[in-house]
């Protein structure tokens, strides 16, 4: 089968189109013919492996020293079940599914930058919402699960003010929609070129972090949700840490290791089916344009998600 392999860490030129052996499902696994995947910020971070020494050591312990243990990156899958192991009971051949290749800190599997992947049936796999295309379905798991992880740390009541920093990215666009679903009054922080997008997702107010004196627009929030983490900051972000109610909480995507449990995955599926969350697709690239897709994601200004069709 065709796959994009990353044989060593470094620049995007290390991503090469290869022919590799098609995987065979174990007894408890499904073989999925992949129709779409996505390039996430985490894929880029792992491919580059340029983090400071201690986080880099931990990442290499998980993903491999010198190069990725599984050279095929990619954790998001949307596709069609082609065959199943003898013990599989939850899926049938020809089921249209979407999946995330991680269910806990110890159970994760790369391999979606390819024509096929095998995943255990009891991981984060579900029937694809019928109202979504494969490309749209591939834009749900990463941002959706990470935003769910952030929102799980809140107790939002109707009308609570929530500031979402990095609102137009894959995590931010899902965080807006999940916070609105919980009843929040959402202020989104992003550049003004993305105001229309975040308004369409339900944002009540917007602040452009690139503007001089943007911090003067801050109000008081029960929660400040930092959806982009420590690598991206601004004067506004520093000031937002002080713009909290007395019992308010600052929650960052970089606080600890995000959990991606099945309940959250199935909740996202259900919300998508009801039209309560809408995946945001910035752009779609074919598999053989993976280098360009990585370059674009690395720039750090995508709107929602970058999807790959296979
Ligand atoms: N700690 C962990 O375990 C963990 C796990 C997964 C992800 N993460 C982190 O989560 C982040 C992934 O987020 P993502 O995929 O949603 O990112 P993304 O899709 O690349 O989105 C980035 C968004 O942030 C905005 N932005 C860029 N620079 C900014 C700045 N200086 N201040 C405010 N906003 C800025 C951009 O908006 P404009 O285009 O409007 O500027 C863009 O829409 C990454 O930074 C990653 O390291 C951490």
mmCIF file with all atom_site columns, C-alpha atoms in Angstrom, residues 109-299:
data_model
loop_
_atom_site.group_PDB
_atom_site.id
_atom_site.type_symbol
_atom_site.label_atom_id
_atom_site.label_alt_id
_atom_site.label_comp_id
_atom_site.label_asym_id
_atom_site.label_entity_id
_atom_site.label_seq_id
_atom_site.pdbx_PDB_ins_code
_atom_site.Cartn_x
_atom_site.Cartn_y
_atom_site.Cartn_z
_atom_site.occupancy
_atom_site.B_iso_or_equiv
_atom_site.pdbx_formal_charge
_atom_site.auth_seq_id
_atom_site.auth_comp_id
_atom_site.auth_asym_id
_atom_site.auth_atom_id
_atom_site.pdbx_PDB_model_num
ATOM 1   C CA . UNK A 1 109 ? -1.062  3.968  17.420 1.00 0.00 ? 109 UNK A CA 1
ATOM 2   C CA . UNK A 1 110 ? 0.155   6.042  14.495 1.00 0.00 ? 110 UNK A CA 1
ATOM 3   C CA . UNK A 1 111 ? -0.242  4.959  10.902 1.00 0.00 ? 111 UNK A CA 1
ATOM 4   C CA . UNK A 1 112 ? -3.020  7.028  9.307  1.00 0.00 ? 112 UNK A CA 1
ATOM 5   C CA . UNK A 1 113 ? -0.832  8.623  6.613  1.00 0.00 ? 113 UNK A CA 1
ATOM 6   C CA . UNK A 1 114 ? -1.521  5.475  4.574  1.00 0.00 ? 114 UNK A CA 1
ATOM 7   C CA . UNK A 1 115 ? -4.101  3.604  2.547  1.00 0.00 ? 115 UNK A CA 1
ATOM 8   C CA . UNK A 1 116 ? -4.885  1.161  5.382  1.00 0.00 ? 116 UNK A CA 1
ATOM 9   C CA . UNK A 1 117 ? -4.637  0.930  9.161  1.00 0.00 ? 117 UNK A CA 1
ATOM 10  C CA . UNK A 1 118 ? -5.546  -1.753 11.720 1.00 0.00 ? 118 UNK A CA 1
ATOM 11  C CA . UNK A 1 119 ? -7.032  -0.635 15.038 1.00 0.00 ? 119 UNK A CA 1
ATOM 12  C CA . UNK A 1 120 ? -8.427  -2.653 17.987 1.00 0.00 ? 120 UNK A CA 1
ATOM 13  C CA . UNK A 1 121 ? -12.213 -2.489 17.814 1.00 0.00 ? 121 UNK A CA 1
ATOM 14  C CA . UNK A 1 122 ? -12.556 -1.245 21.412 1.00 0.00 ? 122 UNK A CA 1
ATOM 15  C CA . UNK A 1 123 ? -10.408 1.859  20.875 1.00 0.00 ? 123 UNK A CA 1
ATOM 16  C CA . UNK A 1 124 ? -11.775 5.242  19.746 1.00 0.00 ? 124 UNK A CA 1
ATOM 17  C CA . UNK A 1 125 ? -13.609 3.951  16.660 1.00 0.00 ? 125 UNK A CA 1
ATOM 18  C CA . UNK A 1 126 ? -17.243 4.677  15.833 1.00 0.00 ? 126 UNK A CA 1
ATOM 19  C CA . UNK A 1 127 ? -19.573 4.663  12.877 1.00 0.00 ? 127 UNK A CA 1
ATOM 20  C CA . UNK A 1 128 ? -19.038 7.913  10.972 1.00 0.00 ? 128 UNK A CA 1
ATOM 21  C CA . UNK A 1 129 ? -21.901 10.409 11.453 1.00 0.00 ? 129 UNK A CA 1
ATOM 22  C CA . UNK A 1 130 ? -24.002 9.949  8.295  1.00 0.00 ? 130 UNK A CA 1
ATOM 23  C CA . UNK A 1 131 ? -24.360 13.729 7.902  1.00 0.00 ? 131 UNK A CA 1
ATOM 24  C CA . UNK A 1 132 ? -20.574 14.186 7.524  1.00 0.00 ? 132 UNK A CA 1
ATOM 25  C CA . UNK A 1 133 ? -18.207 13.423 4.650  1.00 0.00 ? 133 UNK A CA 1
ATOM 26  C CA . UNK A 1 134 ? -15.032 11.444 5.377  1.00 0.00 ? 134 UNK A CA 1
ATOM 27  C CA . UNK A 1 135 ? -13.065 14.724 5.178  1.00 0.00 ? 135 UNK A CA 1
ATOM 28  C CA . UNK A 1 136 ? -15.362 16.402 7.726  1.00 0.00 ? 136 UNK A CA 1
ATOM 29  C CA . UNK A 1 137 ? -15.253 13.372 10.003 1.00 0.00 ? 137 UNK A CA 1
ATOM 30  C CA . UNK A 1 138 ? -11.427 13.507 9.936  1.00 0.00 ? 138 UNK A CA 1
ATOM 31  C CA . UNK A 1 139 ? -11.660 17.071 11.275 1.00 0.00 ? 139 UNK A CA 1
ATOM 32  C CA . UNK A 1 140 ? -13.401 16.016 14.505 1.00 0.00 ? 140 UNK A CA 1
ATOM 33  C CA . UNK A 1 141 ? -11.247 13.705 16.670 1.00 0.00 ? 141 UNK A CA 1
ATOM 34  C CA . UNK A 1 142 ? -8.062  15.710 17.395 1.00 0.00 ? 142 UNK A CA 1
ATOM 35  C CA . UNK A 1 143 ? -9.530  19.142 18.137 1.00 0.00 ? 143 UNK A CA 1
ATOM 36  C CA . UNK A 1 144 ? -12.698 17.614 19.546 1.00 0.00 ? 144 UNK A CA 1
ATOM 37  C CA . UNK A 1 145 ? -10.993 15.309 22.042 1.00 0.00 ? 145 UNK A CA 1
ATOM 38  C CA . UNK A 1 146 ? -8.479  17.934 23.192 1.00 0.00 ? 146 UNK A CA 1
ATOM 39  C CA . UNK A 1 147 ? -11.206 20.569 23.562 1.00 0.00 ? 147 UNK A CA 1
ATOM 40  C CA . UNK A 1 148 ? -13.337 18.042 25.511 1.00 0.00 ? 148 UNK A CA 1
ATOM 41  C CA . UNK A 1 149 ? -10.354 17.463 27.812 1.00 0.00 ? 149 UNK A CA 1
ATOM 42  C CA . UNK A 1 150 ? -10.133 21.220 28.482 1.00 0.00 ? 150 UNK A CA 1
ATOM 43  C CA . UNK A 1 151 ? -13.886 21.695 28.975 1.00 0.00 ? 151 UNK A CA 1
ATOM 44  C CA . UNK A 1 152 ? -14.061 18.706 31.340 1.00 0.00 ? 152 UNK A CA 1
ATOM 45  C CA . UNK A 1 153 ? -12.014 20.773 33.796 1.00 0.00 ? 153 UNK A CA 1
ATOM 46  C CA . UNK A 1 154 ? -14.792 23.414 33.957 1.00 0.00 ? 154 UNK A CA 1
ATOM 47  C CA . UNK A 1 155 ? -18.197 23.659 35.563 1.00 0.00 ? 155 UNK A CA 1
ATOM 48  C CA . UNK A 1 156 ? -19.818 26.054 33.167 1.00 0.00 ? 156 UNK A CA 1
ATOM 49  C CA . UNK A 1 157 ? -23.268 27.377 34.129 1.00 0.00 ? 157 UNK A CA 1
ATOM 50  C CA . UNK A 1 158 ? -25.538 29.171 31.697 1.00 0.00 ? 158 UNK A CA 1
ATOM 51  C CA . UNK A 1 159 ? -24.206 32.650 30.962 1.00 0.00 ? 159 UNK A CA 1
ATOM 52  C CA . UNK A 1 160 ? -20.730 32.125 32.473 1.00 0.00 ? 160 UNK A CA 1
ATOM 53  C CA . UNK A 1 161 ? -18.113 34.158 30.650 1.00 0.00 ? 161 UNK A CA 1
ATOM 54  C CA . UNK A 1 162 ? -15.388 32.046 29.058 1.00 0.00 ? 162 UNK A CA 1
ATOM 55  C CA . UNK A 1 163 ? -12.388 33.385 27.143 1.00 0.00 ? 163 UNK A CA 1
ATOM 56  C CA . UNK A 1 164 ? -10.956 30.990 24.544 1.00 0.00 ? 164 UNK A CA 1
ATOM 57  C CA . UNK A 1 165 ? -7.407  31.825 23.497 1.00 0.00 ? 165 UNK A CA 1
ATOM 58  C CA . UNK A 1 166 ? -6.400  30.411 20.089 1.00 0.00 ? 166 UNK A CA 1
ATOM 59  C CA . UNK A 1 167 ? -10.064 30.139 19.126 1.00 0.00 ? 167 UNK A CA 1
ATOM 60  C CA . UNK A 1 168 ? -9.648  29.610 15.383 1.00 0.00 ? 168 UNK A CA 1
ATOM 61  C CA . UNK A 1 169 ? -7.381  26.534 15.489 1.00 0.00 ? 169 UNK A CA 1
ATOM 62  C CA . UNK A 1 170 ? -8.443  22.891 15.613 1.00 0.00 ? 170 UNK A CA 1
ATOM 63  C CA . UNK A 1 171 ? -8.814  22.831 19.396 1.00 0.00 ? 171 UNK A CA 1
ATOM 64  C CA . UNK A 1 172 ? -10.211 26.372 19.633 1.00 0.00 ? 172 UNK A CA 1
ATOM 65  C CA . UNK A 1 173 ? -12.983 25.890 17.048 1.00 0.00 ? 173 UNK A CA 1
ATOM 66  C CA . UNK A 1 174 ? -14.205 22.818 18.936 1.00 0.00 ? 174 UNK A CA 1
ATOM 67  C CA . UNK A 1 175 ? -13.771 24.508 22.344 1.00 0.00 ? 175 UNK A CA 1
ATOM 68  C CA . UNK A 1 176 ? -16.038 27.387 21.248 1.00 0.00 ? 176 UNK A CA 1
ATOM 69  C CA . UNK A 1 177 ? -18.783 25.001 20.182 1.00 0.00 ? 177 UNK A CA 1
ATOM 70  C CA . UNK A 1 178 ? -18.546 22.760 23.257 1.00 0.00 ? 178 UNK A CA 1
ATOM 71  C CA . UNK A 1 179 ? -18.523 25.778 25.616 1.00 0.00 ? 179 UNK A CA 1
ATOM 72  C CA . UNK A 1 180 ? -21.563 27.251 23.820 1.00 0.00 ? 180 UNK A CA 1
ATOM 73  C CA . UNK A 1 181 ? -23.319 23.875 24.110 1.00 0.00 ? 181 UNK A CA 1
ATOM 74  C CA . UNK A 1 182 ? -22.691 24.051 27.889 1.00 0.00 ? 182 UNK A CA 1
ATOM 75  C CA . UNK A 1 183 ? -24.299 27.508 28.002 1.00 0.00 ? 183 UNK A CA 1
ATOM 76  C CA . UNK A 1 184 ? -21.222 29.769 28.110 1.00 0.00 ? 184 UNK A CA 1
ATOM 77  C CA . UNK A 1 185 ? -20.935 33.309 26.870 1.00 0.00 ? 185 UNK A CA 1
ATOM 78  C CA . UNK A 1 186 ? -17.786 32.972 24.766 1.00 0.00 ? 186 UNK A CA 1
ATOM 79  C CA . UNK A 1 187 ? -15.133 35.546 23.945 1.00 0.00 ? 187 UNK A CA 1
ATOM 80  C CA . UNK A 1 188 ? -12.770 34.279 21.247 1.00 0.00 ? 188 UNK A CA 1
ATOM 81  C CA . UNK A 1 189 ? -9.164  35.399 20.858 1.00 0.00 ? 189 UNK A CA 1
ATOM 82  C CA . UNK A 1 190 ? -7.703  35.119 17.347 1.00 0.00 ? 190 UNK A CA 1
ATOM 83  C CA . UNK A 1 191 ? -6.678  37.474 14.564 1.00 0.00 ? 191 UNK A CA 1
ATOM 84  C CA . UNK A 1 192 ? -9.482  39.528 13.010 1.00 0.00 ? 192 UNK A CA 1
ATOM 85  C CA . UNK A 1 193 ? -9.326  37.621 9.712  1.00 0.00 ? 193 UNK A CA 1
ATOM 86  C CA . UNK A 1 194 ? -10.908 34.745 11.644 1.00 0.00 ? 194 UNK A CA 1
ATOM 87  C CA . UNK A 1 195 ? -13.673 36.754 13.357 1.00 0.00 ? 195 UNK A CA 1
ATOM 88  C CA . UNK A 1 196 ? -16.293 35.683 10.805 1.00 0.00 ? 196 UNK A CA 1
ATOM 89  C CA . UNK A 1 197 ? -15.393 32.017 11.317 1.00 0.00 ? 197 UNK A CA 1
ATOM 90  C CA . UNK A 1 198 ? -15.599 32.111 15.129 1.00 0.00 ? 198 UNK A CA 1
ATOM 91  C CA . UNK A 1 199 ? -18.837 34.126 15.000 1.00 0.00 ? 199 UNK A CA 1
ATOM 92  C CA . UNK A 1 200 ? -20.348 31.414 12.797 1.00 0.00 ? 200 UNK A CA 1
ATOM 93  C CA . UNK A 1 201 ? -19.449 28.892 15.524 1.00 0.00 ? 201 UNK A CA 1
ATOM 94  C CA . UNK A 1 202 ? -21.336 30.886 18.169 1.00 0.00 ? 202 UNK A CA 1
ATOM 95  C CA . UNK A 1 203 ? -18.717 33.223 19.631 1.00 0.00 ? 203 UNK A CA 1
ATOM 96  C CA . UNK A 1 204 ? -20.343 36.235 21.379 1.00 0.00 ? 204 UNK A CA 1
ATOM 97  C CA . UNK A 1 205 ? -17.345 38.550 21.313 1.00 0.00 ? 205 UNK A CA 1
ATOM 98  C CA . UNK A 1 206 ? -13.914 38.577 19.673 1.00 0.00 ? 206 UNK A CA 1
ATOM 99  C CA . UNK A 1 207 ? -10.546 40.082 20.558 1.00 0.00 ? 207 UNK A CA 1
ATOM 100 C CA . UNK A 1 208 ? -7.671  40.347 18.082 1.00 0.00 ? 208 UNK A CA 1
ATOM 101 C CA . UNK A 1 209 ? -4.503  39.478 20.022 1.00 0.00 ? 209 UNK A CA 1
ATOM 102 C CA . UNK A 1 210 ? -2.318  41.195 17.409 1.00 0.00 ? 210 UNK A CA 1
ATOM 103 C CA . UNK A 1 211 ? -3.735  44.661 18.103 1.00 0.00 ? 211 UNK A CA 1
ATOM 104 C CA . UNK A 1 212 ? -1.957  47.185 20.286 1.00 0.00 ? 212 UNK A CA 1
ATOM 105 C CA . UNK A 1 213 ? -3.769  47.526 23.642 1.00 0.00 ? 213 UNK A CA 1
ATOM 106 C CA . UNK A 1 214 ? -5.927  44.469 22.904 1.00 0.00 ? 214 UNK A CA 1
ATOM 107 C CA . UNK A 1 215 ? -5.786  43.685 26.641 1.00 0.00 ? 215 UNK A CA 1
ATOM 108 C CA . UNK A 1 216 ? -7.999  46.732 27.305 1.00 0.00 ? 216 UNK A CA 1
ATOM 109 C CA . UNK A 1 217 ? -10.880 44.782 25.777 1.00 0.00 ? 217 UNK A CA 1
ATOM 110 C CA . UNK A 1 218 ? -10.628 42.043 28.413 1.00 0.00 ? 218 UNK A CA 1
ATOM 111 C CA . UNK A 1 219 ? -13.551 41.627 30.814 1.00 0.00 ? 219 UNK A CA 1
ATOM 112 C CA . UNK A 1 220 ? -13.721 39.223 33.780 1.00 0.00 ? 220 UNK A CA 1
ATOM 113 C CA . UNK A 1 221 ? -14.042 35.519 33.023 1.00 0.00 ? 221 UNK A CA 1
ATOM 114 C CA . UNK A 1 222 ? -14.926 32.436 35.016 1.00 0.00 ? 222 UNK A CA 1
ATOM 115 C CA . UNK A 1 223 ? -12.604 30.454 32.770 1.00 0.00 ? 223 UNK A CA 1
ATOM 116 C CA . UNK A 1 224 ? -9.746  31.343 30.479 1.00 0.00 ? 224 UNK A CA 1
ATOM 117 C CA . UNK A 1 225 ? -9.077  28.406 28.164 1.00 0.00 ? 225 UNK A CA 1
ATOM 118 C CA . UNK A 1 226 ? -5.686  28.444 26.478 1.00 0.00 ? 226 UNK A CA 1
ATOM 119 C CA . UNK A 1 227 ? -6.166  26.224 23.429 1.00 0.00 ? 227 UNK A CA 1
ATOM 120 C CA . UNK A 1 228 ? -2.706  26.846 21.932 1.00 0.00 ? 228 UNK A CA 1
ATOM 121 C CA . UNK A 1 229 ? -0.413  26.229 24.884 1.00 0.00 ? 229 UNK A CA 1
ATOM 122 C CA . UNK A 1 230 ? 2.907   27.629 25.962 1.00 0.00 ? 230 UNK A CA 1
ATOM 123 C CA . UNK A 1 231 ? 4.435   28.032 22.506 1.00 0.00 ? 231 UNK A CA 1
ATOM 124 C CA . UNK A 1 232 ? 2.117   30.886 21.485 1.00 0.00 ? 232 UNK A CA 1
ATOM 125 C CA . UNK A 1 233 ? 1.682   33.979 23.568 1.00 0.00 ? 233 UNK A CA 1
ATOM 126 C CA . UNK A 1 234 ? 1.001   37.721 23.501 1.00 0.00 ? 234 UNK A CA 1
ATOM 127 C CA . UNK A 1 235 ? 0.568   40.638 25.884 1.00 0.00 ? 235 UNK A CA 1
ATOM 128 C CA . UNK A 1 236 ? -3.145  39.884 25.826 1.00 0.00 ? 236 UNK A CA 1
ATOM 129 C CA . UNK A 1 237 ? -2.540  36.299 26.942 1.00 0.00 ? 237 UNK A CA 1
ATOM 130 C CA . UNK A 1 238 ? -0.391  37.381 29.876 1.00 0.00 ? 238 UNK A CA 1
ATOM 131 C CA . UNK A 1 239 ? -3.085  39.859 30.946 1.00 0.00 ? 239 UNK A CA 1
ATOM 132 C CA . UNK A 1 240 ? -5.880  37.312 30.559 1.00 0.00 ? 240 UNK A CA 1
ATOM 133 C CA . UNK A 1 241 ? -4.395  35.352 33.484 1.00 0.00 ? 241 UNK A CA 1
ATOM 134 C CA . UNK A 1 242 ? -5.400  38.305 35.684 1.00 0.00 ? 242 UNK A CA 1
ATOM 135 C CA . UNK A 1 243 ? -8.846  38.724 34.107 1.00 0.00 ? 243 UNK A CA 1
ATOM 136 C CA . UNK A 1 244 ? -10.444 35.953 36.176 1.00 0.00 ? 244 UNK A CA 1
ATOM 137 C CA . UNK A 1 245 ? -13.272 36.078 38.749 1.00 0.00 ? 245 UNK A CA 1
ATOM 138 C CA . UNK A 1 246 ? -12.099 35.285 42.344 1.00 0.00 ? 246 UNK A CA 1
ATOM 139 C CA . UNK A 1 247 ? -12.871 31.576 41.831 1.00 0.00 ? 247 UNK A CA 1
ATOM 140 C CA . UNK A 1 248 ? -11.972 31.676 38.147 1.00 0.00 ? 248 UNK A CA 1
ATOM 141 C CA . UNK A 1 249 ? -9.601  29.173 36.563 1.00 0.00 ? 249 UNK A CA 1
ATOM 142 C CA . UNK A 1 250 ? -6.930  29.363 33.830 1.00 0.00 ? 250 UNK A CA 1
ATOM 143 C CA . UNK A 1 251 ? -6.834  26.080 31.905 1.00 0.00 ? 251 UNK A CA 1
ATOM 144 C CA . UNK A 1 252 ? -4.073  25.372 29.387 1.00 0.00 ? 252 UNK A CA 1
ATOM 145 C CA . UNK A 1 253 ? -3.756  22.552 26.853 1.00 0.00 ? 253 UNK A CA 1
ATOM 146 C CA . UNK A 1 254 ? -0.187  22.201 28.120 1.00 0.00 ? 254 UNK A CA 1
ATOM 147 C CA . UNK A 1 255 ? -1.271  21.423 31.738 1.00 0.00 ? 255 UNK A CA 1
ATOM 148 C CA . UNK A 1 256 ? -0.419  17.722 32.029 1.00 0.00 ? 256 UNK A CA 1
ATOM 149 C CA . UNK A 1 257 ? -1.065  14.997 29.489 1.00 0.00 ? 257 UNK A CA 1
ATOM 150 C CA . UNK A 1 258 ? -4.447  15.299 27.747 1.00 0.00 ? 258 UNK A CA 1
ATOM 151 C CA . UNK A 1 259 ? -6.774  12.322 28.155 1.00 0.00 ? 259 UNK A CA 1
ATOM 152 C CA . UNK A 1 260 ? -8.753  11.083 25.150 1.00 0.00 ? 260 UNK A CA 1
ATOM 153 C CA . UNK A 1 261 ? -11.309 8.629  26.583 1.00 0.00 ? 261 UNK A CA 1
ATOM 154 C CA . UNK A 1 262 ? -14.029 6.777  24.686 1.00 0.00 ? 262 UNK A CA 1
ATOM 155 C CA . UNK A 1 263 ? -16.890 8.655  26.423 1.00 0.00 ? 263 UNK A CA 1
ATOM 156 C CA . UNK A 1 264 ? -15.562 11.917 24.987 1.00 0.00 ? 264 UNK A CA 1
ATOM 157 C CA . UNK A 1 265 ? -15.161 10.399 21.517 1.00 0.00 ? 265 UNK A CA 1
ATOM 158 C CA . UNK A 1 266 ? -18.720 9.040  21.474 1.00 0.00 ? 266 UNK A CA 1
ATOM 159 C CA . UNK A 1 267 ? -20.064 12.327 22.863 1.00 0.00 ? 267 UNK A CA 1
ATOM 160 C CA . UNK A 1 268 ? -18.439 14.140 19.909 1.00 0.00 ? 268 UNK A CA 1
ATOM 161 C CA . UNK A 1 269 ? -19.990 11.664 17.489 1.00 0.00 ? 269 UNK A CA 1
ATOM 162 C CA . UNK A 1 270 ? -23.419 12.246 19.017 1.00 0.00 ? 270 UNK A CA 1
ATOM 163 C CA . UNK A 1 271 ? -23.061 16.068 19.012 1.00 0.00 ? 271 UNK A CA 1
ATOM 164 C CA . UNK A 1 272 ? -21.924 15.971 15.374 1.00 0.00 ? 272 UNK A CA 1
ATOM 165 C CA . UNK A 1 273 ? -24.906 13.809 14.411 1.00 0.00 ? 273 UNK A CA 1
ATOM 166 C CA . UNK A 1 274 ? -27.250 16.301 16.063 1.00 0.00 ? 274 UNK A CA 1
ATOM 167 C CA . UNK A 1 275 ? -25.558 19.193 14.255 1.00 0.00 ? 275 UNK A CA 1
ATOM 168 C CA . UNK A 1 276 ? -24.445 20.673 17.590 1.00 0.00 ? 276 UNK A CA 1
ATOM 169 C CA . UNK A 1 277 ? -20.798 20.705 16.564 1.00 0.00 ? 277 UNK A CA 1
ATOM 170 C CA . UNK A 1 278 ? -19.521 21.378 13.068 1.00 0.00 ? 278 UNK A CA 1
ATOM 171 C CA . UNK A 1 279 ? -16.001 20.369 12.028 1.00 0.00 ? 279 UNK A CA 1
ATOM 172 C CA . UNK A 1 280 ? -13.966 23.176 10.468 1.00 0.00 ? 280 UNK A CA 1
ATOM 173 C CA . UNK A 1 281 ? -11.857 22.202 7.447  1.00 0.00 ? 281 UNK A CA 1
ATOM 174 C CA . UNK A 1 282 ? -9.261  24.770 6.387  1.00 0.00 ? 282 UNK A CA 1
ATOM 175 C CA . UNK A 1 283 ? -7.897  22.924 3.374  1.00 0.00 ? 283 UNK A CA 1
ATOM 176 C CA . UNK A 1 284 ? -7.628  19.485 1.821  1.00 0.00 ? 284 UNK A CA 1
ATOM 177 C CA . UNK A 1 285 ? -4.438  18.009 0.330  1.00 0.00 ? 285 UNK A CA 1
ATOM 178 C CA . UNK A 1 286 ? -3.880  14.687 -1.472 1.00 0.00 ? 286 UNK A CA 1
ATOM 179 C CA . UNK A 1 287 ? -1.586  12.158 0.242  1.00 0.00 ? 287 UNK A CA 1
ATOM 180 C CA . UNK A 1 288 ? 1.349   12.936 -2.065 1.00 0.00 ? 288 UNK A CA 1
ATOM 181 C CA . UNK A 1 289 ? 1.247   16.618 -1.006 1.00 0.00 ? 289 UNK A CA 1
ATOM 182 C CA . UNK A 1 290 ? 1.967   15.758 2.643  1.00 0.00 ? 290 UNK A CA 1
ATOM 183 C CA . UNK A 1 291 ? 5.120   17.907 2.677  1.00 0.00 ? 291 UNK A CA 1
ATOM 184 C CA . UNK A 1 292 ? 3.089   20.995 1.693  1.00 0.00 ? 292 UNK A CA 1
ATOM 185 C CA . UNK A 1 293 ? 0.402   20.135 4.260  1.00 0.00 ? 293 UNK A CA 1
ATOM 186 C CA . UNK A 1 294 ? 3.022   19.880 7.052  1.00 0.00 ? 294 UNK A CA 1
ATOM 187 C CA . UNK A 1 295 ? 4.599   23.184 5.975  1.00 0.00 ? 295 UNK A CA 1
ATOM 188 C CA . UNK A 1 296 ? 1.220   24.895 6.175  1.00 0.00 ? 296 UNK A CA 1
ATOM 189 C CA . UNK A 1 297 ? 0.282   23.419 9.583  1.00 0.00 ? 297 UNK A CA 1
ATOM 190 C CA . UNK A 1 298 ? 3.705   24.348 10.972 1.00 0.00 ? 298 UNK A CA 1
ATOM 191 C CA . UNK A 1 299 ? 2.996   28.019 10.220 1.00 0.00 ? 299 UNK A CA 1
#
